PDB file of C-alpha atoms in Angstrom:
ATOM      1  CA  MET A   1      30.450-143.366 -29.967  1.00  0.00           C
ATOM      2  CA  ILE A   2      31.070-146.973 -28.890  1.00  0.00           C
ATOM      3  CA  PHE A   3      29.012-149.652 -30.703  1.00  0.00           C
ATOM      4  CA  ASN A   4      26.885-146.768 -32.079  1.00  0.00           C
ATOM      5  CA  LEU A   5      26.034-145.665 -28.534  1.00  0.00           C
ATOM      6  CA  LYS A   6      25.935-141.923 -27.935  1.00  0.00           C
ATOM      7  CA  LEU A   7      27.581-140.654 -24.767  1.00  0.00           C
ATOM      8  CA  ARG A   8      24.859-138.013 -24.494  1.00  0.00           C
ATOM      9  CA  ASN A   9      22.180-140.709 -24.442  1.00  0.00           C
ATOM     10  CA  ILE A  10      24.098-142.737 -21.881  1.00  0.00           C
ATOM     11  CA  PHE A  11      24.385-139.680 -19.627  1.00  0.00           C
ATOM     12  CA  PHE A  12      20.646-139.002 -19.680  1.00  0.00           C
ATOM     13  CA  ILE A  13      19.796-142.678 -19.205  1.00  0.00           C
ATOM     14  CA  LEU A  14      21.982-142.635 -16.092  1.00  0.00           C
ATOM     15  CA  LEU A  15      20.292-139.424 -14.940  1.00  0.00           C
ATOM     16  CA  GLY A  16      16.829-140.895 -15.470  1.00  0.00           C
ATOM     17  CA  SER A  17      17.849-144.078 -13.650  1.00  0.00           C
ATOM     18  CA  ALA A  18      19.018-142.026 -10.667  1.00  0.00           C
ATOM     19  CA  ILE A  19      15.745-140.054 -10.507  1.00  0.00           C
ATOM     20  CA  PHE A  20      13.652-143.214 -10.809  1.00  0.00           C
ATOM     21  CA  SER A  21      15.655-145.091  -8.158  1.00  0.00           C
ATOM     22  CA  PHE A  22      15.556-142.117  -5.804  1.00  0.00           C
ATOM     23  CA  GLY A  23      11.773-142.084  -5.947  1.00  0.00           C
ATOM     24  CA  ILE A  24      11.475-145.813  -5.251  1.00  0.00           C
ATOM     25  CA  LEU A  25      13.874-145.845  -2.287  1.00  0.00           C
ATOM     26  CA  ASN A  26      12.976-142.536  -0.678  1.00  0.00           C
ATOM     27  CA  ILE A  27       9.265-142.168  -1.414  1.00  0.00           C
ATOM     28  CA  ASN A  28       7.576-145.455  -2.343  1.00  0.00           C
ATOM     29  CA  ILE A  29       9.207-147.734   0.218  1.00  0.00           C
ATOM     30  CA  PRO A  30       9.083-145.372   3.261  1.00  0.00           C
ATOM     31  CA  ASN A  31       5.399-144.610   2.599  1.00  0.00           C
ATOM     32  CA  ASN A  32       4.516-148.253   1.825  1.00  0.00           C
ATOM     33  CA  LEU A  33       3.419-147.418  -1.711  1.00  0.00           C
ATOM     34  CA  ALA A  34       3.634-150.209  -4.238  1.00  0.00           C
ATOM     35  CA  GLU A  35       4.572-149.857  -7.879  1.00  0.00           C
ATOM     36  CA  GLY A  36       3.706-151.619 -11.088  1.00  0.00           C
ATOM     37  CA  GLY A  37       5.696-153.783 -13.458  1.00  0.00           C
ATOM     38  CA  PHE A  38       8.849-155.551 -12.379  1.00  0.00           C
ATOM     39  CA  THR A  39       9.545-152.828  -9.831  1.00  0.00           C
ATOM     40  CA  GLY A  40       6.273-153.740  -8.126  1.00  0.00           C
ATOM     41  CA  ILE A  41       7.304-157.391  -8.127  1.00  0.00           C
ATOM     42  CA  ASN A  42      10.629-156.347  -6.596  1.00  0.00           C
ATOM     43  CA  LEU A  43       8.731-154.548  -3.819  1.00  0.00           C
ATOM     44  CA  ILE A  44       6.587-157.634  -3.201  1.00  0.00           C
ATOM     45  CA  LEU A  45       9.733-159.742  -2.889  1.00  0.00           C
ATOM     46  CA  LEU A  46      11.156-157.169  -0.486  1.00  0.00           C
ATOM     47  CA  ALA A  47       8.028-157.142   1.695  1.00  0.00           C
ATOM     48  CA  GLU A  48       7.469-160.902   1.728  1.00  0.00           C
ATOM     49  CA  PHE A  49      10.982-162.346   1.527  1.00  0.00           C
ATOM     50  CA  HIS A  50      13.233-159.365   2.411  1.00  0.00           C
ATOM     51  CA  ILE A  51      15.108-159.627  -0.894  1.00  0.00           C
ATOM     52  CA  PRO A  52      16.814-156.285  -1.652  1.00  0.00           C
ATOM     53  CA  VAL A  53      15.222-154.568  -4.638  1.00  0.00           C
ATOM     54  CA  TRP A  54      18.540-154.000  -6.386  1.00  0.00           C
ATOM     55  CA  ILE A  55      19.218-157.760  -6.418  1.00  0.00           C
ATOM     56  CA  SER A  56      15.761-158.863  -7.598  1.00  0.00           C
ATOM     57  CA  ASN A  57      15.810-156.136 -10.265  1.00  0.00           C
ATOM     58  CA  LEU A  58      18.845-157.712 -11.906  1.00  0.00           C
ATOM     59  CA  ALA A  59      17.714-161.303 -11.401  1.00  0.00           C
ATOM     60  CA  LEU A  60      14.280-160.799 -12.979  1.00  0.00           C
ATOM     61  CA  ASN A  61      15.560-158.876 -15.986  1.00  0.00           C
ATOM     62  CA  ILE A  62      18.235-161.254 -17.224  1.00  0.00           C
ATOM     63  CA  PRO A  63      15.765-163.520 -19.151  1.00  0.00           C
ATOM     64  CA  LEU A  64      14.154-160.491 -20.815  1.00  0.00           C
ATOM     65  CA  PHE A  65      17.524-159.310 -22.077  1.00  0.00           C
ATOM     66  CA  PHE A  66      17.630-162.262 -24.479  1.00  0.00           C
ATOM     67  CA  ILE A  67      14.100-161.563 -25.754  1.00  0.00           C
ATOM     68  CA  GLY A  68      14.758-157.864 -26.125  1.00  0.00           C
ATOM     69  CA  TRP A  69      18.073-158.378 -27.898  1.00  0.00           C
ATOM     70  CA  ARG A  70      16.383-160.264 -30.733  1.00  0.00           C
ATOM     71  CA  LEU A  71      13.362-157.960 -31.042  1.00  0.00           C
ATOM     72  CA  LEU A  72      14.702-154.509 -30.220  1.00  0.00           C
ATOM     73  CA  GLY A  73      18.138-154.627 -31.783  1.00  0.00           C
ATOM     74  CA  THR A  74      21.647-154.322 -30.412  1.00  0.00           C
ATOM     75  CA  VAL A  75      21.783-150.577 -29.752  1.00  0.00           C
ATOM     76  CA  THR A  76      18.439-150.376 -27.937  1.00  0.00           C
ATOM     77  CA  MET A  77      19.269-153.467 -25.911  1.00  0.00           C
ATOM     78  CA  LEU A  78      22.654-152.088 -24.888  1.00  0.00           C
ATOM     79  CA  TYR A  79      20.915-148.905 -23.706  1.00  0.00           C
ATOM     80  CA  THR A  80      18.461-151.124 -21.817  1.00  0.00           C
ATOM     81  CA  ILE A  81      21.237-153.052 -20.102  1.00  0.00           C
ATOM     82  CA  ILE A  82      22.851-149.750 -19.126  1.00  0.00           C
ATOM     83  CA  GLY A  83      19.542-148.497 -17.736  1.00  0.00           C
ATOM     84  CA  THR A  84      18.791-151.710 -15.826  1.00  0.00           C
ATOM     85  CA  VAL A  85      22.239-151.988 -14.287  1.00  0.00           C
ATOM     86  CA  ALA A  86      22.186-148.269 -13.462  1.00  0.00           C
ATOM     87  CA  VAL A  87      18.847-148.634 -11.658  1.00  0.00           C
ATOM     88  CA  SER A  88      20.224-151.469  -9.519  1.00  0.00           C
ATOM     89  CA  PHE A  89      23.358-149.430  -8.829  1.00  0.00           C
ATOM     90  CA  PHE A  90      21.405-146.359  -7.719  1.00  0.00           C
ATOM     91  CA  LEU A  91      18.951-148.488  -5.715  1.00  0.00           C
ATOM     92  CA  LYS A  92      21.921-149.881  -3.782  1.00  0.00           C
ATOM     93  CA  LEU A  93      23.467-146.408  -3.488  1.00  0.00           C
ATOM     94  CA  PHE A  94      20.317-144.770  -2.105  1.00  0.00           C
ATOM     95  CA  GLU A  95      19.781-147.753   0.165  1.00  0.00           C
ATOM     96  CA  LYS A  96      23.200-147.098   1.668  1.00  0.00           C
ATOM     97  CA  PHE A  97      22.763-143.313   1.742  1.00  0.00           C
ATOM     98  CA  PRO A  98      19.039-142.665   2.289  1.00  0.00           C
ATOM     99  CA  PHE A  99      17.504-139.206   2.007  1.00  0.00           C
ATOM    100  CA  THR A 100      14.325-138.526   3.943  1.00  0.00           C
ATOM    101  CA  ILE A 101      11.486-136.579   2.279  1.00  0.00           C
ATOM    102  CA  ASP A 102       9.001-135.670   4.981  1.00  0.00           C
ATOM    103  CA  VAL A 103       5.444-135.592   3.619  1.00  0.00           C
ATOM    104  CA  HIS A 104       3.945-135.343   7.143  1.00  0.00           C
ATOM    105  CA  GLY A 105       2.048-138.602   6.731  1.00  0.00           C
ATOM    106  CA  ASP A 106       0.099-137.256   3.742  1.00  0.00           C
ATOM    107  CA  LEU A 107      -0.202-140.229   1.378  1.00  0.00           C
ATOM    108  CA  MET A 108      -1.753-138.123  -1.373  1.00  0.00           C
ATOM    109  CA  LEU A 109       1.310-135.886  -1.372  1.00  0.00           C
ATOM    110  CA  ALA A 110       3.548-138.946  -1.231  1.00  0.00           C
ATOM    111  CA  SER A 111       1.754-140.520  -4.195  1.00  0.00           C
ATOM    112  CA  LEU A 112       2.147-137.321  -6.231  1.00  0.00           C
ATOM    113  CA  PHE A 113       5.856-137.175  -5.390  1.00  0.00           C
ATOM    114  CA  ALA A 114       6.220-140.841  -6.338  1.00  0.00           C
ATOM    115  CA  GLY A 115       4.439-140.340  -9.651  1.00  0.00           C
ATOM    116  CA  VAL A 116       6.563-137.335 -10.563  1.00  0.00           C
ATOM    117  CA  PHE A 117       9.901-138.973  -9.739  1.00  0.00           C
ATOM    118  CA  ILE A 118       9.026-142.231 -11.489  1.00  0.00           C
ATOM    119  CA  GLY A 119       7.439-140.499 -14.495  1.00  0.00           C
ATOM    120  CA  VAL A 120      10.279-138.051 -15.017  1.00  0.00           C
ATOM    121  CA  GLY A 121      12.927-140.732 -14.497  1.00  0.00           C
ATOM    122  CA  LEU A 122      11.393-143.224 -16.911  1.00  0.00           C
ATOM    123  CA  GLY A 123      10.421-140.456 -19.335  1.00  0.00           C
ATOM    124  CA  ILE A 124      14.046-139.356 -19.632  1.00  0.00           C
ATOM    125  CA  ILE A 125      15.229-142.944 -20.064  1.00  0.00           C
ATOM    126  CA  PHE A 126      12.665-143.651 -22.798  1.00  0.00           C
ATOM    127  CA  ARG A 127      13.333-140.327 -24.516  1.00  0.00           C
ATOM    128  CA  PHE A 128      16.990-141.197 -24.980  1.00  0.00           C
ATOM    129  CA  GLY A 129      16.491-144.709 -26.277  1.00  0.00           C
ATOM    130  CA  GLY A 130      16.730-146.843 -23.160  1.00  0.00           C
ATOM    131  CA  THR A 131      14.507-148.794 -20.821  1.00  0.00           C
ATOM    132  CA  THR A 132      14.949-150.131 -17.300  1.00  0.00           C
ATOM    133  CA  GLY A 133      14.122-153.670 -18.369  1.00  0.00           C
ATOM    134  CA  GLY A 134      11.066-155.646 -17.286  1.00  0.00           C
ATOM    135  CA  VAL A 135       7.741-154.212 -18.409  1.00  0.00           C
ATOM    136  CA  ASP A 136       9.651-151.289 -19.944  1.00  0.00           C
ATOM    137  CA  ILE A 137      10.858-153.693 -22.646  1.00  0.00           C
ATOM    138  CA  ILE A 138       7.316-154.925 -23.275  1.00  0.00           C
ATOM    139  CA  ALA A 139       6.024-151.336 -23.365  1.00  0.00           C
ATOM    140  CA  ARG A 140       8.717-150.331 -25.830  1.00  0.00           C
ATOM    141  CA  LEU A 141       7.880-153.292 -28.073  1.00  0.00           C
ATOM    142  CA  ALA A 142       4.185-152.328 -27.979  1.00  0.00           C
ATOM    143  CA  TYR A 143       5.109-148.758 -28.947  1.00  0.00           C
ATOM    144  CA  LYS A 144       7.435-149.911 -31.721  1.00  0.00           C
ATOM    145  CA  TYR A 145       5.163-152.477 -33.355  1.00  0.00           C
ATOM    146  CA  LYS A 146       1.642-151.381 -32.373  1.00  0.00           C
ATOM    147  CA  GLY A 147       2.032-147.642 -31.782  1.00  0.00           C
ATOM    148  CA  ILE A 148       0.570-147.989 -28.270  1.00  0.00           C
ATOM    149  CA  ASN A 149       1.728-145.304 -25.837  1.00  0.00           C
ATOM    150  CA  MET A 150       4.281-146.659 -23.395  1.00  0.00           C
ATOM    151  CA  GLY A 151       2.496-145.089 -20.461  1.00  0.00           C
ATOM    152  CA  LYS A 152      -0.785-146.842 -21.307  1.00  0.00           C
ATOM    153  CA  THR A 153       0.851-150.246 -21.699  1.00  0.00           C
ATOM    154  CA  MET A 154       2.655-149.845 -18.423  1.00  0.00           C
ATOM    155  CA  PHE A 155      -0.534-148.755 -16.659  1.00  0.00           C
ATOM    156  CA  VAL A 156      -2.234-152.074 -17.541  1.00  0.00           C
ATOM    157  CA  PHE A 157       0.690-154.117 -16.248  1.00  0.00           C
ATOM    158  CA  ASP A 158       0.925-151.891 -13.213  1.00  0.00           C
ATOM    159  CA  PHE A 159      -2.707-152.548 -12.342  1.00  0.00           C
ATOM    160  CA  VAL A 160      -2.127-156.326 -12.399  1.00  0.00           C
ATOM    161  CA  VAL A 161       0.974-156.118 -10.210  1.00  0.00           C
ATOM    162  CA  ILE A 162      -0.680-153.708  -7.784  1.00  0.00           C
ATOM    163  CA  THR A 163      -3.555-156.191  -7.437  1.00  0.00           C
ATOM    164  CA  LEU A 164      -1.006-158.850  -6.500  1.00  0.00           C
ATOM    165  CA  SER A 165       0.515-156.405  -4.024  1.00  0.00           C
ATOM    166  CA  LEU A 166      -2.926-155.886  -2.500  1.00  0.00           C
ATOM    167  CA  LEU A 167      -3.311-159.628  -2.070  1.00  0.00           C
ATOM    168  CA  THR A 168       0.041-159.904  -0.296  1.00  0.00           C
ATOM    169  CA  TYR A 169       1.228-156.963   1.784  1.00  0.00           C
ATOM    170  CA  LEU A 170      -0.626-153.819   0.689  1.00  0.00           C
ATOM    171  CA  LYS A 171      -3.630-152.306   2.475  1.00  0.00           C
ATOM    172  CA  ALA A 172      -6.622-151.181   0.403  1.00  0.00           C
ATOM    173  CA  TYR A 173      -6.097-147.449   0.926  1.00  0.00           C
ATOM    174  CA  GLU A 174      -2.398-147.793   0.111  1.00  0.00           C
ATOM    175  CA  ALA A 175      -3.317-149.521  -3.137  1.00  0.00           C
ATOM    176  CA  MET A 176      -5.561-146.605  -4.102  1.00  0.00           C
ATOM    177  CA  TYR A 177      -2.808-144.081  -3.430  1.00  0.00           C
ATOM    178  CA  THR A 178      -0.424-146.275  -5.419  1.00  0.00           C
ATOM    179  CA  LEU A 179      -2.814-146.119  -8.384  1.00  0.00           C
ATOM    180  CA  VAL A 180      -2.699-142.331  -8.139  1.00  0.00           C
ATOM    181  CA  ALA A 181       1.100-142.443  -8.305  1.00  0.00           C
ATOM    182  CA  VAL A 182       1.030-144.853 -11.245  1.00  0.00           C
ATOM    183  CA  PHE A 183      -1.487-142.720 -13.147  1.00  0.00           C
ATOM    184  CA  VAL A 184       0.540-139.537 -12.611  1.00  0.00           C
ATOM    185  CA  GLY A 185       3.707-141.329 -13.669  1.00  0.00           C
ATOM    186  CA  ALA A 186       2.070-142.699 -16.840  1.00  0.00           C
ATOM    187  CA  ARG A 187       0.819-139.250 -17.856  1.00  0.00           C
ATOM    188  CA  ILE A 188       4.255-137.703 -17.324  1.00  0.00           C
ATOM    189  CA  ILE A 189       5.874-140.455 -19.395  1.00  0.00           C
ATOM    190  CA  ASP A 190       3.451-139.816 -22.260  1.00  0.00           C
ATOM    191  CA  PHE A 191       4.052-136.066 -22.054  1.00  0.00           C
ATOM    192  CA  MET A 192       7.825-136.481 -22.157  1.00  0.00           C
ATOM    193  CA  GLN A 193       7.523-138.914 -25.068  1.00  0.00           C
ATOM    194  CA  GLU A 194       5.168-136.802 -27.180  1.00  0.00           C
ATOM    195  CA  GLY A 195       4.902-133.380 -25.610  1.00  0.00           C
ATOM    196  CA  ALA A 196       8.272-132.074 -26.732  1.00  0.00           C
ATOM    197  CA  TYR A 197       7.255-132.210 -30.400  1.00  0.00           C
ATOM    198  CA  ALA A 198       3.513-131.686 -29.908  1.00  0.00           C
ATOM    199  CA  ALA A 199       2.106-129.219 -32.402  1.00  0.00           C
ATOM    200  CA  ARG A 200      -1.147-128.264 -34.080  1.00  0.00           C
ATOM    201  CA  GLY A 201      -2.211-129.042 -37.622  1.00  0.00           C
ATOM    202  CA  ALA A 202      -4.645-126.675 -39.328  1.00  0.00           C
ATOM    203  CA  ASN A 203      -6.781-127.597 -42.338  1.00  0.00           C
ATOM    204  CA  ILE A 204      -7.918-124.315 -43.902  1.00  0.00           C
ATOM    205  CA  ILE A 205     -10.656-124.029 -46.542  1.00  0.00           C
ATOM    206  CA  SER A 206     -10.898-120.535 -47.979  1.00  0.00           C
ATOM    207  CA  ASP A 207     -11.223-118.711 -51.268  1.00  0.00           C
ATOM    208  CA  LYS A 208      -8.157-116.697 -50.220  1.00  0.00           C
ATOM    209  CA  ASN A 209      -5.752-119.531 -49.451  1.00  0.00           C
ATOM    210  CA  ASP A 210      -3.041-117.941 -51.586  1.00  0.00           C
ATOM    211  CA  LEU A 211      -3.020-114.807 -49.419  1.00  0.00           C
ATOM    212  CA  ILE A 212      -3.126-116.866 -46.217  1.00  0.00           C
ATOM    213  CA  ALA A 213      -0.211-119.044 -47.373  1.00  0.00           C
ATOM    214  CA  ALA A 214       1.853-115.982 -48.297  1.00  0.00           C
ATOM    215  CA  ARG A 215       1.303-114.429 -44.848  1.00  0.00           C
ATOM    216  CA  ILE A 216       2.200-117.715 -43.124  1.00  0.00           C
ATOM    217  CA  MET A 217       5.481-117.947 -45.015  1.00  0.00           C
ATOM    218  CA  LYS A 218       6.349-114.272 -44.544  1.00  0.00           C
ATOM    219  CA  GLU A 219       5.327-113.664 -40.931  1.00  0.00           C
ATOM    220  CA  MET A 220       5.703-117.096 -39.383  1.00  0.00           C
ATOM    221  CA  GLU A 221       8.420-118.532 -41.615  1.00  0.00           C
ATOM    222  CA  ARG A 222       6.414-121.738 -41.860  1.00  0.00           C
ATOM    223  CA  GLY A 223       5.573-123.792 -44.895  1.00  0.00           C
ATOM    224  CA  ALA A 224       2.130-124.965 -45.976  1.00  0.00           C
ATOM    225  CA  THR A 225       0.781-127.538 -48.408  1.00  0.00           C
ATOM    226  CA  TYR A 226      -2.152-127.464 -50.816  1.00  0.00           C
ATOM    227  CA  LEU A 227      -4.355-130.550 -50.686  1.00  0.00           C
ATOM    228  CA  LYS A 228      -7.044-131.260 -53.252  1.00  0.00           C
ATOM    229  CA  GLY A 229     -10.584-131.435 -51.881  1.00  0.00           C
ATOM    230  CA  THR A 230     -14.137-131.670 -53.202  1.00  0.00           C
ATOM    231  CA  GLY A 231     -17.198-130.354 -51.394  1.00  0.00           C
ATOM    232  CA  THR A 232     -19.828-133.046 -50.912  1.00  0.00           C
ATOM    233  CA  PHE A 233     -22.691-130.525 -51.024  1.00  0.00           C
ATOM    234  CA  THR A 234     -21.617-128.347 -53.969  1.00  0.00           C
ATOM    235  CA  GLY A 235     -19.393-130.842 -55.776  1.00  0.00           C
ATOM    236  CA  GLU A 236     -16.870-128.034 -56.317  1.00  0.00           C
ATOM    237  CA  SER A 237     -13.130-128.693 -56.179  1.00  0.00           C
ATOM    238  CA  LYS A 238     -11.207-126.602 -53.691  1.00  0.00           C
ATOM    239  CA  ASP A 239      -7.700-126.410 -52.361  1.00  0.00           C
ATOM    240  CA  VAL A 240      -7.301-127.228 -48.683  1.00  0.00           C
ATOM    241  CA  LEU A 241      -4.357-125.449 -47.099  1.00  0.00           C
ATOM    242  CA  PHE A 242      -2.597-127.637 -44.527  1.00  0.00           C
ATOM    243  CA  CYS A 243      -0.112-126.121 -42.058  1.00  0.00           C
ATOM    244  CA  VAL A 244       1.617-127.470 -38.954  1.00  0.00           C
ATOM    245  CA  VAL A 245       2.768-125.023 -36.282  1.00  0.00           C
ATOM    246  CA  PRO A 246       3.991-125.297 -32.690  1.00  0.00           C
ATOM    247  CA  LYS A 247       1.300-124.843 -30.051  1.00  0.00           C
ATOM    248  CA  ASN A 248       2.563-121.403 -29.070  1.00  0.00           C
ATOM    249  CA  GLU A 249       2.183-120.150 -32.679  1.00  0.00           C
ATOM    250  CA  LEU A 250      -1.426-121.276 -33.131  1.00  0.00           C
ATOM    251  CA  VAL A 251      -2.884-117.934 -32.040  1.00  0.00           C
ATOM    252  CA  HIS A 252      -0.736-116.108 -34.606  1.00  0.00           C
ATOM    253  CA  LEU A 253      -1.981-118.476 -37.326  1.00  0.00           C
ATOM    254  CA  LYS A 254      -5.616-117.908 -36.338  1.00  0.00           C
ATOM    255  CA  ASN A 255      -5.096-114.155 -36.389  1.00  0.00           C
ATOM    256  CA  ILE A 256      -3.712-114.306 -39.922  1.00  0.00           C
ATOM    257  CA  ILE A 257      -6.685-116.344 -41.114  1.00  0.00           C
ATOM    258  CA  GLN A 258      -9.133-114.024 -39.342  1.00  0.00           C
ATOM    259  CA  ASP A 259      -7.551-110.915 -40.901  1.00  0.00           C
ATOM    260  CA  ILE A 260      -7.682-112.287 -44.441  1.00  0.00           C
ATOM    261  CA  ASP A 261     -10.890-114.324 -44.454  1.00  0.00           C
ATOM    262  CA  PRO A 262     -13.142-114.242 -41.371  1.00  0.00           C
ATOM    263  CA  HIS A 263     -15.443-116.768 -43.085  1.00  0.00           C
ATOM    264  CA  ALA A 264     -12.730-119.389 -43.648  1.00  0.00           C
ATOM    265  CA  PHE A 265     -13.414-122.905 -42.400  1.00  0.00           C
ATOM    266  CA  VAL A 266     -10.577-124.073 -40.121  1.00  0.00           C
ATOM    267  CA  ALA A 267     -10.176-127.465 -38.429  1.00  0.00           C
ATOM    268  CA  VAL A 268      -7.351-127.675 -35.872  1.00  0.00           C
ATOM    269  CA  THR A 269      -6.029-131.045 -34.715  1.00  0.00           C
ATOM    270  CA  GLU A 270      -3.332-132.217 -32.331  1.00  0.00           C
ATOM    271  CA  VAL A 271      -0.131-133.444 -33.953  1.00  0.00           C
ATOM    272  CA  HIS A 272       2.506-135.562 -32.217  1.00  0.00           C
ATOM    273  CA  ASP A 273       6.044-136.580 -33.135  1.00  0.00           C
ATOM    274  CA  VAL A 274       6.558-133.856 -35.722  1.00  0.00           C
ATOM    275  CA  LEU A 275       9.558-134.561 -37.918  1.00  0.00           C
ATOM    276  CA  GLY A 276      11.132-132.306 -40.507  1.00  0.00           C
ATOM    277  CA  GLU A 277      12.263-128.752 -41.117  1.00  0.00           C
ATOM    278  CA  GLY A 278      11.299-126.291 -38.436  1.00  0.00           C
ATOM    279  CA  PHE A 279      10.774-129.008 -35.837  1.00  0.00           C
ATOM    280  CA  THR A 280      13.544-131.620 -35.850  1.00  0.00           C
ATOM    281  CA  LEU A 281      15.590-130.115 -38.703  1.00  0.00           C
ATOM    282  CA  ASP A 282      16.769-126.537 -39.188  1.00  0.00           C
ATOM    283  CA  GLU A 283      16.681-124.649 -42.500  1.00  0.00           C
ATOM    284  CA  ASN A 284      19.910-126.383 -43.556  1.00  0.00           C
ATOM    285  CA  LYS A 285      18.421-129.870 -42.891  1.00  0.00           C
ATOM    286  CA  VAL A 286      20.667-130.272 -39.850  1.00  0.00           C
ATOM    287  CA  PRO A 287      19.061-132.130 -36.915  1.00  0.00           C
ATOM    288  CA  ILE A 288      17.978-129.906 -34.045  1.00  0.00           C
ATOM    289  CA  GLN A 289      19.042-131.344 -30.722  1.00  0.00           C
ATOM    290  CA  PRO A 290      16.063-131.955 -28.370  1.00  0.00           C
TER     291      PRO A 290
END
């Protein structure tokens, strides 16, 4: 590691930057689809003033580097600089060596392709601690301090920039297809941020919680926790068994509960960013690589 930077993270940030840049140069621009954030501004500058996107990308991000350095910390900012410079590098590379993706004039297909490439590219970059500068920095700050999903923050900024694009060089129908691409990209970003550790939490109220807990530990090798609860109708105190399992193990958990107590009350909720043994740590408390 150099300056606490992980080579593995740098590799994936470079990979994400390449995927993102490929989508912009080979899908968005040829099909006259705009984009949100600073990338959208870069495309406006390209359409109106013929400024290459790789140049404007660097020029617009330099001021934000100083803001991000103070708020995000040295390591995150170094990853961001790597991501931003990598995007400009790959934008220049794909500009010099273009690759045509023929969508047969189907803008819906083009918008889906654009959303997938941009979403996957940015999702990988975010997942490994970087950003590509611009609105990505703002989105990361919103996620860090307010807990707002990066994809949602970016969607708001994207809408504003796309409106500006519509007022300059974009046609109305192209703006609508661009919104499709932006929406798809935002959903993919959120999935890659949260989906990898998405799980289900079950609150179980039963008179046979001890038997249910024993089966969970034996058959599923999962832990469970007793929470104290009081019924508002009866006033009786009862233990509430709480258990978190991966999505693909939820059916097994329900089957165990059904076998032991068909009358048990079970409330299942979505759980994101699960940390701890069985999810991000193994049985020896060693981190599990994502």
